[in-house]
mmCIF file of C-alpha atoms in Angstrom:
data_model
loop_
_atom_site.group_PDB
_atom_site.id
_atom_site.type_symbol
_atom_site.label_atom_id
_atom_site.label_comp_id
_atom_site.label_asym_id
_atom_site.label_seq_id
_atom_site.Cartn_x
_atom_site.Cartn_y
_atom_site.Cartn_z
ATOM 1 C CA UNK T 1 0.000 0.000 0.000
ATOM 2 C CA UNK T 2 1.433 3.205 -1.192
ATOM 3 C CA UNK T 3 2.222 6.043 1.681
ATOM 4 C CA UNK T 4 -0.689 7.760 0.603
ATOM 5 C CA UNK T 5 -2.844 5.580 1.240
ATOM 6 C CA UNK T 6 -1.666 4.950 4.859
ATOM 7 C CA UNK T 7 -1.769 8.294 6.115
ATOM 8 C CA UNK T 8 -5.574 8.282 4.971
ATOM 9 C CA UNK T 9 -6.780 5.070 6.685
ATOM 10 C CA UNK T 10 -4.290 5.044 9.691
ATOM 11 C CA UNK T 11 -5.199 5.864 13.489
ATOM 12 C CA UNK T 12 -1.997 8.095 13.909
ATOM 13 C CA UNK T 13 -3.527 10.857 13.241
ATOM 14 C CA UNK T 14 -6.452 12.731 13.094
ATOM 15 C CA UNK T 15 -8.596 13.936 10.073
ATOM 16 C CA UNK T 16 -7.109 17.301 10.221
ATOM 17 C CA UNK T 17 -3.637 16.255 10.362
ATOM 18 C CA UNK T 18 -3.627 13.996 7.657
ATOM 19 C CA UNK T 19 -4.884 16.540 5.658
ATOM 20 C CA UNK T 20 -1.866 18.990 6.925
ATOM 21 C CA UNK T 21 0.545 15.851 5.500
ATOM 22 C CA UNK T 22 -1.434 14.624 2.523
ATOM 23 C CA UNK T 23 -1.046 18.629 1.199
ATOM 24 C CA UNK T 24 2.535 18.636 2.391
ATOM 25 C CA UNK T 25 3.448 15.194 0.849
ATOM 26 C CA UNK T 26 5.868 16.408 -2.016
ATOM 27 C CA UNK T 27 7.946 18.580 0.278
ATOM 28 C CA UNK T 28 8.676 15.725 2.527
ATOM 29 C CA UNK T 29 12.296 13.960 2.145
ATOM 30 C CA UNK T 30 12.780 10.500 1.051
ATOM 31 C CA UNK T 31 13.678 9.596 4.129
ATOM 32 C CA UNK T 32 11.119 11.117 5.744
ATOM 33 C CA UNK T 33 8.690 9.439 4.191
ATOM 34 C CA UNK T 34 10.603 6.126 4.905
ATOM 35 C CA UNK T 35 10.299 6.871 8.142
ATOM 36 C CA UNK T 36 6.805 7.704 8.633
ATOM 37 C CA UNK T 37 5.692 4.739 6.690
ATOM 38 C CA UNK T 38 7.682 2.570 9.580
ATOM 39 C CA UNK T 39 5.702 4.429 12.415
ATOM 40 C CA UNK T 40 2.518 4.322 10.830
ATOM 41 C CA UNK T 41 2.898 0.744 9.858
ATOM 42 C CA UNK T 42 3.980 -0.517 13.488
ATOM 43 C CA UNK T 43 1.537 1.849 15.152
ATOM 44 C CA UNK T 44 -1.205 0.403 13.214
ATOM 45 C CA UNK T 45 -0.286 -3.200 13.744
ATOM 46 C CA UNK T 46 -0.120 -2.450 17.932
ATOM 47 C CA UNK T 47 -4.093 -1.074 17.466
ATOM 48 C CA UNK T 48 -4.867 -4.122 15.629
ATOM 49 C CA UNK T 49 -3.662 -6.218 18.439
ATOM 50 C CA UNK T 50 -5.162 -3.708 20.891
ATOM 51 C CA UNK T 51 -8.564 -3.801 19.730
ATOM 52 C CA UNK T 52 -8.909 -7.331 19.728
ATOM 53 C CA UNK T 53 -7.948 -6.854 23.548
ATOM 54 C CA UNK T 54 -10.003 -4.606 23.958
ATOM 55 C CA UNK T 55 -12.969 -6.259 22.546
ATOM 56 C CA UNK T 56 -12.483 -9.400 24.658
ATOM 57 C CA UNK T 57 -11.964 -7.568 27.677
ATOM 58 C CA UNK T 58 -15.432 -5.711 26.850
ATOM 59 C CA UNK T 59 -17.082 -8.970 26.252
ATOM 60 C CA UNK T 60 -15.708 -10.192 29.443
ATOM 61 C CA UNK T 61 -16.781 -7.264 31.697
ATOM 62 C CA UNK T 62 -20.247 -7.798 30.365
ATOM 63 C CA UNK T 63 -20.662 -11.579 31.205
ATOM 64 C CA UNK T 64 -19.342 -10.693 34.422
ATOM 65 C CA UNK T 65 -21.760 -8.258 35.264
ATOM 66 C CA UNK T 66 -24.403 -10.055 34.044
ATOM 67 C CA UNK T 67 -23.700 -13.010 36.404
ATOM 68 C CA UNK T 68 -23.195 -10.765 38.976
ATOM 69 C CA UNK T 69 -27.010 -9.157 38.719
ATOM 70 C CA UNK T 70 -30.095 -11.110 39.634
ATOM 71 C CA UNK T 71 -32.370 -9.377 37.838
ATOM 72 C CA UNK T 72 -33.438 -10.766 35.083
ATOM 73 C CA UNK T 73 -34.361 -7.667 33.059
ATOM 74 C CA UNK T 74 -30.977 -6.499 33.422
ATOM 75 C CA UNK T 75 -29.216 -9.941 32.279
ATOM 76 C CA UNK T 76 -31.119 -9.214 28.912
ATOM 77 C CA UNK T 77 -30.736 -5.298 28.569
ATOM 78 C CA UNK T 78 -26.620 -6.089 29.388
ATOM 79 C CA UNK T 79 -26.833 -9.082 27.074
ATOM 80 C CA UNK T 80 -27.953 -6.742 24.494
ATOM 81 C CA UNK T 81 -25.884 -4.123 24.949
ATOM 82 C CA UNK T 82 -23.203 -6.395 24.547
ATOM 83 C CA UNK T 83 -24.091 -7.955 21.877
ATOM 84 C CA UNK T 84 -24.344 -3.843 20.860
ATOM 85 C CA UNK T 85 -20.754 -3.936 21.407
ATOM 86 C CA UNK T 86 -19.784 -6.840 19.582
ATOM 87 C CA UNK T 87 -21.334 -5.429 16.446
ATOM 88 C CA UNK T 88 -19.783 -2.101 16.522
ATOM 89 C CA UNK T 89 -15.846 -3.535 17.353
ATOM 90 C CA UNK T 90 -15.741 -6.133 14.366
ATOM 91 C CA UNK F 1 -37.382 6.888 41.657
ATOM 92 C CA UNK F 2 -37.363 9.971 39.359
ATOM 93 C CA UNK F 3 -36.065 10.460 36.130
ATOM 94 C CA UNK F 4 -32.577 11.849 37.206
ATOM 95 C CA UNK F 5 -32.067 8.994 39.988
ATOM 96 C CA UNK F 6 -32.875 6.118 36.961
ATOM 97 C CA UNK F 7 -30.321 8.023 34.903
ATOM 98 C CA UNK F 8 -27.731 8.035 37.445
ATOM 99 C CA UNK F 9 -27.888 4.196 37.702
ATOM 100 C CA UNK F 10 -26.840 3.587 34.417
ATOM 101 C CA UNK F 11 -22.892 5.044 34.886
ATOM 102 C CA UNK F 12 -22.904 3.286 37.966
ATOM 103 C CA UNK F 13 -24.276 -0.009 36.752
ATOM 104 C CA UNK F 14 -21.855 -0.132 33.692
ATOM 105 C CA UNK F 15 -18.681 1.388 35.275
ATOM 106 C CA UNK F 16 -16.484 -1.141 34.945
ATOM 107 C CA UNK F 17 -17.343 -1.100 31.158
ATOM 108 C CA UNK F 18 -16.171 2.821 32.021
ATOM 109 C CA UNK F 19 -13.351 1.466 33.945
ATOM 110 C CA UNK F 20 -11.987 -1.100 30.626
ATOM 111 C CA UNK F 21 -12.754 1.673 28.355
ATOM 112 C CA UNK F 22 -11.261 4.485 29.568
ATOM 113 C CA UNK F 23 -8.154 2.059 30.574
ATOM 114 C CA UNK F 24 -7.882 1.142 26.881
ATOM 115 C CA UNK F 25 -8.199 5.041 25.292
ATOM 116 C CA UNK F 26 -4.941 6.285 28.163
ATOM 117 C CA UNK F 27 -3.408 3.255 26.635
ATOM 118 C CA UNK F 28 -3.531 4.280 23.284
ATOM 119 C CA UNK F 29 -2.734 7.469 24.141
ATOM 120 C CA UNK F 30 0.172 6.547 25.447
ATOM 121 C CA UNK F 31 1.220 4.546 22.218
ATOM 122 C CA UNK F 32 0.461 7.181 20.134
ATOM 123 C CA UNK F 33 2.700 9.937 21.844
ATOM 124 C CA UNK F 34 5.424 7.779 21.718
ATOM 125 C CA UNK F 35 4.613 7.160 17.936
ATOM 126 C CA UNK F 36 4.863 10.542 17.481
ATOM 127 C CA UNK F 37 8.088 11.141 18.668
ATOM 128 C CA UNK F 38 9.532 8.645 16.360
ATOM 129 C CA UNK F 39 8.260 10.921 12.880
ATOM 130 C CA UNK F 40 10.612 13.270 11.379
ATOM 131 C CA UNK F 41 10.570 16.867 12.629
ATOM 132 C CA UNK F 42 9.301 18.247 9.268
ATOM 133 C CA UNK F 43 6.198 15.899 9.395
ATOM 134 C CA UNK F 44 5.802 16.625 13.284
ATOM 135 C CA UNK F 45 5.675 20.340 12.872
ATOM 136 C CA UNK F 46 2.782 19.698 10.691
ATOM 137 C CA UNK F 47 0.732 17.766 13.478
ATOM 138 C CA UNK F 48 -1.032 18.985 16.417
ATOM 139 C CA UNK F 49 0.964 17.983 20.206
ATOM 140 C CA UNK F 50 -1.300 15.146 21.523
ATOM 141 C CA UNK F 51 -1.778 16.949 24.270
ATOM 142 C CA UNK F 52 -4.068 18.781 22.923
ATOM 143 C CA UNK F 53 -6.005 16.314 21.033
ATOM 144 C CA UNK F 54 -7.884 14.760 23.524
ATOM 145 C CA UNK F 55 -9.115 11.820 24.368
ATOM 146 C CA UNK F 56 -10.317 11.255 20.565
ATOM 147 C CA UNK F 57 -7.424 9.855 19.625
ATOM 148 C CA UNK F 58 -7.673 7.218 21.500
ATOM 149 C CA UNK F 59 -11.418 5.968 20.681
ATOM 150 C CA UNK F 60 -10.729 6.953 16.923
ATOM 151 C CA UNK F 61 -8.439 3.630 17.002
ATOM 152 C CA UNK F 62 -10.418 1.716 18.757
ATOM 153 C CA UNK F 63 -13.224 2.396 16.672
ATOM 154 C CA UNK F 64 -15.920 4.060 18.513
ATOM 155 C CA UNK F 65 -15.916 7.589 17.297
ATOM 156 C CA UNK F 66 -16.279 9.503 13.935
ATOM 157 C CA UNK F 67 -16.198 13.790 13.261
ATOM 158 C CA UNK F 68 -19.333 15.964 12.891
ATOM 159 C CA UNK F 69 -20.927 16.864 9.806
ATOM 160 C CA UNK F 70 -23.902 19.125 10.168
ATOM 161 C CA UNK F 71 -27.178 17.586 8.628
ATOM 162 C CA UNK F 72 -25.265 14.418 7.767
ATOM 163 C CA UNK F 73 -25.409 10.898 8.974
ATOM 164 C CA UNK F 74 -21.970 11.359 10.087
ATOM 165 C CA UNK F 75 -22.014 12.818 13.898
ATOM 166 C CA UNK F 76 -19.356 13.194 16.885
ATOM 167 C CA UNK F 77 -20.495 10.262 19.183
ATOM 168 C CA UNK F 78 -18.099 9.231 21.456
ATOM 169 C CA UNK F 79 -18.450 5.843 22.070
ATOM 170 C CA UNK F 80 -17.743 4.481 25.955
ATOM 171 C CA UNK F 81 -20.247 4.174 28.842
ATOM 172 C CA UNK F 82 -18.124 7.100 30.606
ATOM 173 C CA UNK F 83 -19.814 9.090 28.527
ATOM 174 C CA UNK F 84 -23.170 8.937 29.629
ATOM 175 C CA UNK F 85 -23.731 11.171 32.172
ATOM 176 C CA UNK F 86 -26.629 13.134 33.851
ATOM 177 C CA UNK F 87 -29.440 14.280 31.242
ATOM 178 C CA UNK F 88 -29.085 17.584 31.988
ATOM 179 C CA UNK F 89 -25.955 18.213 30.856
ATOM 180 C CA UNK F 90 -26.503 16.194 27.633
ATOM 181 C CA UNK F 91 -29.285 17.206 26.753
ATOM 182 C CA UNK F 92 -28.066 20.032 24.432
ATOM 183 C CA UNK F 93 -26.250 17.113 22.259
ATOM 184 C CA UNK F 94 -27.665 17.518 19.156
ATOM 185 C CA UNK F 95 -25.885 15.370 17.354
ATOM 186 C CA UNK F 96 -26.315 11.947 18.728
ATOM 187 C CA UNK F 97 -30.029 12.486 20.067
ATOM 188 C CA UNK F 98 -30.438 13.287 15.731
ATOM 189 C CA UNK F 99 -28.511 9.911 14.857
ATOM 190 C CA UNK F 100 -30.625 8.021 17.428
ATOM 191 C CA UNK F 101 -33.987 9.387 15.656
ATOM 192 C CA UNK F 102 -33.248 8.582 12.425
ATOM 193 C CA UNK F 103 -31.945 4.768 13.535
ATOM 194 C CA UNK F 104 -34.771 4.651 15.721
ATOM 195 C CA UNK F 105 -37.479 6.137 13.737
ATOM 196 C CA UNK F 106 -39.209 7.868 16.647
ATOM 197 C CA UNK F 107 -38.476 11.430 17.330
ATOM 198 C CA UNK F 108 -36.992 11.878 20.907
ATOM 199 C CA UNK F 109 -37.466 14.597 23.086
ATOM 200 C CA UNK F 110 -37.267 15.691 26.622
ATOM 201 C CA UNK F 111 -35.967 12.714 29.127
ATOM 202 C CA UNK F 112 -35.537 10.487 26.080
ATOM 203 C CA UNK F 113 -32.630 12.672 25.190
ATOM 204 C CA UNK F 114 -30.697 10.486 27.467
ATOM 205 C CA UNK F 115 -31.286 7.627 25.949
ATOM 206 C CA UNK F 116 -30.831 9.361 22.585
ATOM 207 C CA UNK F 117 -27.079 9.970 24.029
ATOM 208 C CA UNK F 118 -26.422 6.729 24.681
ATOM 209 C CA UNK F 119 -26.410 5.845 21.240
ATOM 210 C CA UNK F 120 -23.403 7.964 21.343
ATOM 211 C CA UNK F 121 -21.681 4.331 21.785
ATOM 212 C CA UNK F 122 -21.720 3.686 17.862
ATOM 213 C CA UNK F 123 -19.368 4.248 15.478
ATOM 214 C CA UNK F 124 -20.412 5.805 12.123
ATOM 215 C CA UNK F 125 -17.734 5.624 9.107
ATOM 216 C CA UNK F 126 -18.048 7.876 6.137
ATOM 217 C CA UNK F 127 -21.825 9.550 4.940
ATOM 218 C CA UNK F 128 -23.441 6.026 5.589
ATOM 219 C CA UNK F 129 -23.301 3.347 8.610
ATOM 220 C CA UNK F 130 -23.438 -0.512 7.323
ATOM 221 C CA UNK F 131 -26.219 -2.869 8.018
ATOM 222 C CA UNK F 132 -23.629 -4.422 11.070
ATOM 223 C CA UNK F 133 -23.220 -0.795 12.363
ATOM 224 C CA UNK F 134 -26.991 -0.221 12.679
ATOM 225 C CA UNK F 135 -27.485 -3.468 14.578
ATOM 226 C CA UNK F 136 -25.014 -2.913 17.124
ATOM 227 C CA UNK F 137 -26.614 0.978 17.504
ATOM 228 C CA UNK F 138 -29.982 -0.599 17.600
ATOM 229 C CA UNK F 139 -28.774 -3.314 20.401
ATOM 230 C CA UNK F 140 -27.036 -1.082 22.368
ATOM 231 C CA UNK F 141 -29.757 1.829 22.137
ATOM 232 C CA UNK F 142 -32.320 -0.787 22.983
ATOM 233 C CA UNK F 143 -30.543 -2.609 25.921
ATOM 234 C CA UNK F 144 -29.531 0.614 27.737
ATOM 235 C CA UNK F 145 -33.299 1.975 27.594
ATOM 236 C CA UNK F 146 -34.346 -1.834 28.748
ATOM 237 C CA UNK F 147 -31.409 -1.652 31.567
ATOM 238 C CA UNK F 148 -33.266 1.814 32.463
ATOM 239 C CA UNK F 149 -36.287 1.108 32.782
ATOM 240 C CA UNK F 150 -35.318 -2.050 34.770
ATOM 241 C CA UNK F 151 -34.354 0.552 37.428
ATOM 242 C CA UNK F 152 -37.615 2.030 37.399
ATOM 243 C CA UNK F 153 -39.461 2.313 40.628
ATOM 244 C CA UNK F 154 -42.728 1.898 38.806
ATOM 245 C CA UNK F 155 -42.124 -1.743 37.219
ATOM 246 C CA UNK F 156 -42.122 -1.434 33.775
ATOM 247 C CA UNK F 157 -41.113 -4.217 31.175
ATOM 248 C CA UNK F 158 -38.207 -3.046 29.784
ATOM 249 C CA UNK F 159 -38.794 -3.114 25.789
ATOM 250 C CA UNK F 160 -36.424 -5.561 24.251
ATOM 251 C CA UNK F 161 -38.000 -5.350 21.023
ATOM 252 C CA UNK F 162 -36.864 -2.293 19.004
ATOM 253 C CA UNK F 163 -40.606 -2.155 17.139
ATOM 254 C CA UNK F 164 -42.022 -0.924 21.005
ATOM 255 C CA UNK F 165 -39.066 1.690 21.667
#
């Protein structure tokens, strides 16, 4: 994937700044660009790895707190917004 | 108990959901500062200092938050329970109580603005959600208002079933 195209999808930065380095892209040095293209691609890989984390760890507060309530109207409403959760982190 | 007391329940009932989430963003934070002090200077003088960024950064990656765009589909929810707080100082959010109308259908207004915020839990990407996107909105909209009313002093059924929200 070309460096272009990794500034616009990655999580580095925010909408604004990759706008700021997309328009400033030809007066960046070779090795500049090298270089960001390393950050971006190991920062990138570390969310990947994070999300999944954090996804589980979401999941796995949820079952816990609906075994800890003994209510059944709130197993369901947690079980739902869980299953919320699960939809929106894929 | 009253509107405000049922409200209050739901931060306190989902706070270690809070707790994870808010762990998670500091940690990303974190590995995005030190990111940033890895680029070149000439593409970090073209970047804002993280410090004063926010915590967007953070739930940008993990994918639960997108930017504003007046009259679109695309709104600034922040996603994480810690975000739901007491409806009276949410109840000028525009933005997510209009995203939870038209995924809802219904047209929201006064107390049900809190529940319109805690759609503010959904990611929306580009000028259209997907089909899985919706779902996970409509689950999460639909639990909290079920985990709500479950705290009511009055009884009610919660609503499970989107078609009775």
């Amino acid at each position: 994937m070309e460096i272009l195209e990794k500034i616009k999808l990655t999580k580095l930065f925010t909408n604004a700044e990759k706008v700021e380095l997309l328009t400033a892209l030809s007066t960046f040095t070779q090795d500049s660009l090298v270089q960001l293209e390393s950050v971006i691609d190991e920062y990138d890989e570390s969310i990947l790895d994070i999300k999944k984390e954090f996804a589980n760890e979401i999941s796995q507060e949820f079952d816990d707190l609906i075994s800890n309530t003994t209510k059944q109207h709130e197993k369901d409403a947690l079980s739902m917004i869980k299953s919320g959760y699960s939809k929106i982190l894929q | 108990m009253d509107s405000q007391e049922k409200l209050n329940q739901i931060p306190e009932i989902l706070s270690p959901v809070t707790e994870r989430t808010d762990g998670f963003i500091n940690r990303i934070k974190g590995l995005n500062e030190r990111a940033r002090e890895k680029l070149p200077e000439e593409i970090r003088s073209k970047i804002t200092p993280l410090r004063l960024i926010g915590e967007g950064i953070g739930k940008s990656a993990l994918g639960i938050t997108v930017d504003v765009s007046e009259g679109a589909v695309l709104a600034a929810l922040t996603a994480g329970i810690s975000e739901l707080v007491p409806v009276t100082e949410i109840i000028a959010d525009w933005g997510s109580t209009k995203i939870a109308e038209k995924i809802t259908g219904r047209n929201l207004r006064g107390g049900s603005k809190a529940i319109g915020y805690s759609m503010s839990l959904v990611p929306f990407v580009g000028d259209f959600a997907s089909p899985t996107l919706i779902d996970g909105v409509t689950d999460i909209y639909v639990g909290t208002r079920a985990l709500l009313d479950a705290n009511s002093s009055s009884n009610i059924q919660p609503a499970l079933n989107s078609n009775l929200i």
